[in-house]
PDB file of C-alpha atoms in Angstrom:
ATOM      1  CA  MET A   1      10.667  21.453  -9.365  1.00  0.00           C
ATOM      2  CA  LYS A   2      10.127  21.982  -5.649  1.00  0.00           C
ATOM      3  CA  GLU A   3       6.898  19.927  -5.747  1.00  0.00           C
ATOM      4  CA  LEU A   4       8.686  17.124  -7.652  1.00  0.00           C
ATOM      5  CA  LEU A   5      11.444  17.000  -5.032  1.00  0.00           C
ATOM      6  CA  LYS A   6       8.810  16.945  -2.296  1.00  0.00           C
ATOM      7  CA  LEU A   7       7.152  13.945  -3.987  1.00  0.00           C
ATOM      8  CA  PHE A   8      10.505  12.193  -4.309  1.00  0.00           C
ATOM      9  CA  ALA A   9      11.521  12.911  -0.693  1.00  0.00           C
ATOM     10  CA  ALA A  10       8.188  11.838   0.796  1.00  0.00           C
ATOM     11  CA  PHE A  11       8.136   8.531  -1.062  1.00  0.00           C
ATOM     12  CA  PHE A  12      11.860   7.928  -0.532  1.00  0.00           C
ATOM     13  CA  LYS A  13      11.421   8.369   3.225  1.00  0.00           C
ATOM     14  CA  MET A  14       8.395   6.079   3.194  1.00  0.00           C
ATOM     15  CA  GLY A  15      10.245   3.438   1.184  1.00  0.00           C
ATOM     16  CA  LEU A  16      13.251   3.660   3.482  1.00  0.00           C
ATOM     17  CA  PHE A  17      11.454   3.322   6.807  1.00  0.00           C
ATOM     18  CA  THR A  18       8.533   1.005   6.023  1.00  0.00           C
ATOM     19  CA  PHE A  19       8.824  -2.777   6.100  1.00  0.00           C
ATOM     20  CA  GLY A  20       6.368  -5.429   5.004  1.00  0.00           C
ATOM     21  CA  GLY A  21       5.546  -4.620   1.421  1.00  0.00           C
ATOM     22  CA  GLY A  22       2.914  -2.500  -0.218  1.00  0.00           C
ATOM     23  CA  LEU A  23      -0.074  -3.450   1.918  1.00  0.00           C
ATOM     24  CA  ALA A  24       1.833  -2.584   5.074  1.00  0.00           C
ATOM     25  CA  MET A  25       2.672   0.788   3.508  1.00  0.00           C
ATOM     26  CA  LEU A  26      -0.955   1.733   2.771  1.00  0.00           C
ATOM     27  CA  PRO A  27      -1.633   3.531   6.076  1.00  0.00           C
ATOM     28  CA  LEU A  28       1.537   5.573   5.644  1.00  0.00           C
ATOM     29  CA  ILE A  29       0.791   6.315   1.980  1.00  0.00           C
ATOM     30  CA  GLN A  30      -2.670   7.482   2.993  1.00  0.00           C
ATOM     31  CA  ARG A  31      -1.328   9.650   5.813  1.00  0.00           C
ATOM     32  CA  ILE A  32       1.275  11.270   3.568  1.00  0.00           C
ATOM     33  CA  ALA A  33      -1.043  11.866   0.606  1.00  0.00           C
ATOM     34  CA  VAL A  34      -4.168  12.928   2.501  1.00  0.00           C
ATOM     35  CA  GLU A  35      -3.165  14.313   5.896  1.00  0.00           C
ATOM     36  CA  ASP A  36       0.433  15.538   5.674  1.00  0.00           C
ATOM     37  CA  TYR A  37       0.562  17.068   2.183  1.00  0.00           C
ATOM     38  CA  GLN A  38      -3.129  17.202   1.174  1.00  0.00           C
ATOM     39  CA  TRP A  39      -2.233  15.868  -2.266  1.00  0.00           C
ATOM     40  CA  MET A  40      -5.547  13.992  -2.339  1.00  0.00           C
ATOM     41  CA  THR A  41      -8.875  13.869  -0.536  1.00  0.00           C
ATOM     42  CA  GLU A  42     -10.038  10.744   1.339  1.00  0.00           C
ATOM     43  CA  GLU A  43     -12.338   9.858  -1.572  1.00  0.00           C
ATOM     44  CA  GLU A  44      -9.532  10.266  -4.108  1.00  0.00           C
ATOM     45  CA  MET A  45      -7.313   8.069  -1.924  1.00  0.00           C
ATOM     46  CA  ILE A  46      -9.940   5.324  -1.836  1.00  0.00           C
ATOM     47  CA  ASP A  47     -10.085   5.508  -5.640  1.00  0.00           C
ATOM     48  CA  CYS A  48      -6.283   5.358  -5.735  1.00  0.00           C
ATOM     49  CA  ILE A  49      -6.252   2.216  -3.594  1.00  0.00           C
ATOM     50  CA  ALA A  50      -8.938   0.584  -5.711  1.00  0.00           C
ATOM     51  CA  VAL A  51      -7.116   1.325  -8.962  1.00  0.00           C
ATOM     52  CA  THR A  52      -3.672   0.359  -7.677  1.00  0.00           C
ATOM     53  CA  GLN A  53      -4.994  -2.902  -6.206  1.00  0.00           C
ATOM     54  CA  ALA A  54      -6.537  -3.817  -9.560  1.00  0.00           C
ATOM     55  CA  MET A  55      -3.293  -3.225 -11.458  1.00  0.00           C
ATOM     56  CA  PRO A  56      -0.472  -5.765 -11.628  1.00  0.00           C
ATOM     57  CA  GLY A  57       2.574  -5.009  -9.544  1.00  0.00           C
ATOM     58  CA  VAL A  58       3.387  -3.795  -6.064  1.00  0.00           C
ATOM     59  CA  ILE A  59       0.671  -1.586  -4.580  1.00  0.00           C
ATOM     60  CA  ALA A  60       3.165   0.871  -3.022  1.00  0.00           C
ATOM     61  CA  ILE A  61       4.835   1.486  -6.364  1.00  0.00           C
ATOM     62  CA  ASN A  62       1.491   1.714  -8.148  1.00  0.00           C
ATOM     63  CA  ALA A  63       0.182   4.139  -5.517  1.00  0.00           C
ATOM     64  CA  ALA A  64       3.308   6.317  -5.713  1.00  0.00           C
ATOM     65  CA  THR A  65       2.966   6.455  -9.488  1.00  0.00           C
ATOM     66  CA  TYR A  66      -0.766   7.239  -9.242  1.00  0.00           C
ATOM     67  CA  ILE A  67      -0.300   9.974  -6.637  1.00  0.00           C
ATOM     68  CA  GLY A  68       2.683  11.490  -8.459  1.00  0.00           C
ATOM     69  CA  ASN A  69       0.711  11.558 -11.709  1.00  0.00           C
ATOM     70  CA  HIS A  70      -2.274  13.057  -9.895  1.00  0.00           C
ATOM     71  CA  ARG A  71      -0.084  15.886  -8.590  1.00  0.00           C
ATOM     72  CA  LYS A  72       2.367  16.636 -11.389  1.00  0.00           C
ATOM     73  CA  GLY A  73       1.640  14.434 -14.385  1.00  0.00           C
ATOM     74  CA  PHE A  74       4.340  12.213 -15.868  1.00  0.00           C
ATOM     75  CA  ALA A  75       7.219  13.971 -14.078  1.00  0.00           C
ATOM     76  CA  GLY A  76       5.432  13.594 -10.738  1.00  0.00           C
ATOM     77  CA  ALA A  77       4.807   9.916 -11.418  1.00  0.00           C
ATOM     78  CA  LEU A  78       8.469   9.412 -12.273  1.00  0.00           C
ATOM     79  CA  PHE A  79       9.811  11.224  -9.178  1.00  0.00           C
ATOM     80  CA  ALA A  80       7.402   9.507  -6.781  1.00  0.00           C
ATOM     81  CA  THR A  81       8.029   6.069  -8.298  1.00  0.00           C
ATOM     82  CA  VAL A  82      11.812   6.384  -8.226  1.00  0.00           C
ATOM     83  CA  GLY A  83      11.523   7.739  -4.678  1.00  0.00           C
ATOM     84  CA  VAL A  84       9.635   4.701  -3.418  1.00  0.00           C
ATOM     85  CA  ILE A  85      11.757   2.144  -5.339  1.00  0.00           C
ATOM     86  CA  LEU A  86      15.246   3.501  -4.645  1.00  0.00           C
ATOM     87  CA  PRO A  87      15.418   2.725  -0.892  1.00  0.00           C
ATOM     88  CA  SER A  88      14.434  -0.911  -1.411  1.00  0.00           C
ATOM     89  CA  PHE A  89      16.944  -1.243  -4.215  1.00  0.00           C
ATOM     90  CA  LEU A  90      19.745   0.148  -2.036  1.00  0.00           C
ATOM     91  CA  VAL A  91      18.734  -1.886   1.027  1.00  0.00           C
ATOM     92  CA  ILE A  92      18.625  -5.113  -0.973  1.00  0.00           C
ATOM     93  CA  ILE A  93      22.105  -4.483  -2.354  1.00  0.00           C
ATOM     94  CA  LEU A  94      23.436  -3.790   1.146  1.00  0.00           C
ATOM     95  CA  ALA A  95      21.590  -6.788   2.608  1.00  0.00           C
ATOM     96  CA  VAL A  96      23.076  -9.142   0.043  1.00  0.00           C
ATOM     97  CA  LEU A  97      26.546  -7.812   0.730  1.00  0.00           C
ATOM     98  CA  ILE A  98      26.182  -7.959   4.515  1.00  0.00           C
ATOM     99  CA  LEU A  99      24.024 -11.082   4.944  1.00  0.00           C
ATOM    100  CA  GLY A 100      26.273 -12.993   2.586  1.00  0.00           C
ATOM    101  CA  THR A 101      29.026 -12.643   5.183  1.00  0.00           C
ATOM    102  CA  ILE A 102      26.831 -13.353   8.229  1.00  0.00           C
ATOM    103  CA  GLY A 103      25.266 -16.660   7.193  1.00  0.00           C
ATOM    104  CA  GLU A 104      23.003 -18.300   9.785  1.00  0.00           C
ATOM    105  CA  ASN A 105      22.717 -15.994  12.772  1.00  0.00           C
ATOM    106  CA  ARG A 106      20.027 -16.284  15.429  1.00  0.00           C
ATOM    107  CA  TYR A 107      19.923 -12.516  15.960  1.00  0.00           C
ATOM    108  CA  VAL A 108      19.367 -11.834  12.270  1.00  0.00           C
ATOM    109  CA  ASP A 109      16.707 -14.579  12.179  1.00  0.00           C
ATOM    110  CA  GLY A 110      15.054 -13.009  15.237  1.00  0.00           C
ATOM    111  CA  ALA A 111      15.079  -9.566  13.649  1.00  0.00           C
ATOM    112  CA  PHE A 112      13.404 -10.932  10.516  1.00  0.00           C
ATOM    113  CA  ALA A 113      10.785 -12.741  12.640  1.00  0.00           C
ATOM    114  CA  GLY A 114       9.985  -9.443  14.374  1.00  0.00           C
ATOM    115  CA  ILE A 115       9.768  -7.589  11.065  1.00  0.00           C
ATOM    116  CA  LYS A 116       7.349 -10.211   9.699  1.00  0.00           C
ATOM    117  CA  ALA A 117       5.120  -9.970  12.773  1.00  0.00           C
ATOM    118  CA  SER A 118       5.003  -6.171  12.736  1.00  0.00           C
ATOM    119  CA  SER A 119       4.282  -6.212   8.996  1.00  0.00           C
ATOM    120  CA  CYS A 120       1.306  -8.469   9.623  1.00  0.00           C
ATOM    121  CA  GLY A 121       0.001  -5.962  12.160  1.00  0.00           C
ATOM    122  CA  LEU A 122       0.403  -3.087   9.695  1.00  0.00           C
ATOM    123  CA  ILE A 123      -1.501  -5.012   7.039  1.00  0.00           C
ATOM    124  CA  LEU A 124      -4.327  -5.727   9.495  1.00  0.00           C
ATOM    125  CA  TYR A 125      -4.442  -2.037  10.434  1.00  0.00           C
ATOM    126  CA  SER A 126      -4.580  -1.094   6.759  1.00  0.00           C
ATOM    127  CA  ALA A 127      -7.471  -3.493   6.161  1.00  0.00           C
ATOM    128  CA  TYR A 128      -9.333  -2.132   9.195  1.00  0.00           C
ATOM    129  CA  LYS A 129      -8.870   1.498   8.155  1.00  0.00           C
ATOM    130  CA  LEU A 130      -9.890   0.804   4.558  1.00  0.00           C
ATOM    131  CA  ALA A 131     -12.956  -1.149   5.715  1.00  0.00           C
ATOM    132  CA  ARG A 132     -14.054   1.727   7.972  1.00  0.00           C
ATOM    133  CA  GLN A 133     -13.897   4.116   5.019  1.00  0.00           C
ATOM    134  CA  THR A 134     -15.581   1.937   2.411  1.00  0.00           C
ATOM    135  CA  VAL A 135     -17.933  -0.500   4.168  1.00  0.00           C
ATOM    136  CA  LYS A 136     -20.954   1.620   5.022  1.00  0.00           C
ATOM    137  CA  GLY A 137     -24.239  -0.175   5.524  1.00  0.00           C
ATOM    138  CA  TRP A 138     -25.356  -3.775   5.830  1.00  0.00           C
ATOM    139  CA  PHE A 139     -24.976  -4.787   2.163  1.00  0.00           C
ATOM    140  CA  PRO A 140     -21.266  -3.895   1.804  1.00  0.00           C
ATOM    141  CA  ALA A 141     -20.547  -5.498   5.201  1.00  0.00           C
ATOM    142  CA  VAL A 142     -22.234  -8.773   4.241  1.00  0.00           C
ATOM    143  CA  LEU A 143     -20.567  -8.711   0.816  1.00  0.00           C
ATOM    144  CA  ALA A 144     -17.130  -8.099   2.354  1.00  0.00           C
ATOM    145  CA  ALA A 145     -17.542 -10.982   4.794  1.00  0.00           C
ATOM    146  CA  ALA A 146     -19.001 -13.252   2.111  1.00  0.00           C
ATOM    147  CA  SER A 147     -16.010 -12.475  -0.111  1.00  0.00           C
ATOM    148  CA  PHE A 148     -13.425 -13.036   2.613  1.00  0.00           C
ATOM    149  CA  VAL A 149     -14.562 -16.502   3.685  1.00  0.00           C
ATOM    150  CA  PRO A 150     -14.251 -18.387   0.369  1.00  0.00           C
ATOM    151  CA  VAL A 151     -10.931 -16.729  -0.496  1.00  0.00           C
ATOM    152  CA  ALA A 152      -9.366 -17.201   2.952  1.00  0.00           C
ATOM    153  CA  PHE A 153     -10.665 -20.651   3.823  1.00  0.00           C
ATOM    154  CA  PHE A 154     -11.522 -22.393   0.535  1.00  0.00           C
ATOM    155  CA  ASN A 155      -8.796 -20.976  -1.767  1.00  0.00           C
ATOM    156  CA  LEU A 156     -11.334 -19.503  -4.187  1.00  0.00           C
ATOM    157  CA  ASN A 157      -9.685 -17.223  -6.725  1.00  0.00           C
ATOM    158  CA  ALA A 158     -10.067 -13.589  -5.600  1.00  0.00           C
ATOM    159  CA  VAL A 159     -10.925 -12.481  -9.141  1.00  0.00           C
ATOM    160  CA  ILE A 160     -14.049 -14.653  -9.036  1.00  0.00           C
ATOM    161  CA  THR A 161     -15.210 -13.014  -5.806  1.00  0.00           C
ATOM    162  CA  ILE A 162     -14.567  -9.544  -7.266  1.00  0.00           C
ATOM    163  CA  VAL A 163     -16.649 -10.342 -10.354  1.00  0.00           C
ATOM    164  CA  ILE A 164     -19.448 -11.835  -8.227  1.00  0.00           C
ATOM    165  CA  GLY A 165     -19.307  -8.776  -5.927  1.00  0.00           C
ATOM    166  CA  ALA A 166     -19.545  -6.416  -8.904  1.00  0.00           C
ATOM    167  CA  VAL A 167     -22.568  -8.272 -10.288  1.00  0.00           C
ATOM    168  CA  LEU A 168     -24.282  -8.341  -6.884  1.00  0.00           C
ATOM    169  CA  GLY A 169     -23.533  -4.637  -6.400  1.00  0.00           C
ATOM    170  CA  CYS A 170     -25.114  -3.796  -9.740  1.00  0.00           C
ATOM    171  CA  ILE A 171     -28.197  -5.855  -8.855  1.00  0.00           C
ATOM    172  CA  TYR A 172     -28.432  -4.273  -5.384  1.00  0.00           C
ATOM    173  CA  LEU A 173     -28.284  -0.724  -6.714  1.00  0.00           C
TER     174      LEU A 173
END
């Protein structure tokens, strides 16, 4: 039970103090799971990110469920998932109650602009850290860049680039 409460508390704290969605939470999820609690190795965390990115839904919730299941099976998945969801649920309820009374306020608008900008920075950091761990060698680097350009600039469906990357990876190996 102590381990389940630790899973809940760690993900609750992360959900409470992290803004910007799942991608912005990735560096913190990685630090908690790999460095702070040693629930996973770096390689297992990379697998976790790959699996949770491929699944539908929010990556932070998927990652909490994956890590909880990895540690303590179904009960661990449940405690970690509820831990990461509960803060957002409570904050949204409070925000609706409070913001409904505030209306248009330049300070609130400024705070949200700052949150959006810092979230963008966290997502960029997450992408950088993930790239450093997974892109090793010239082929993965070229493939990563070649996948980014059509998705970012030509609105190509990301699934198509993933399938093409998988085929090219199989041919390369």
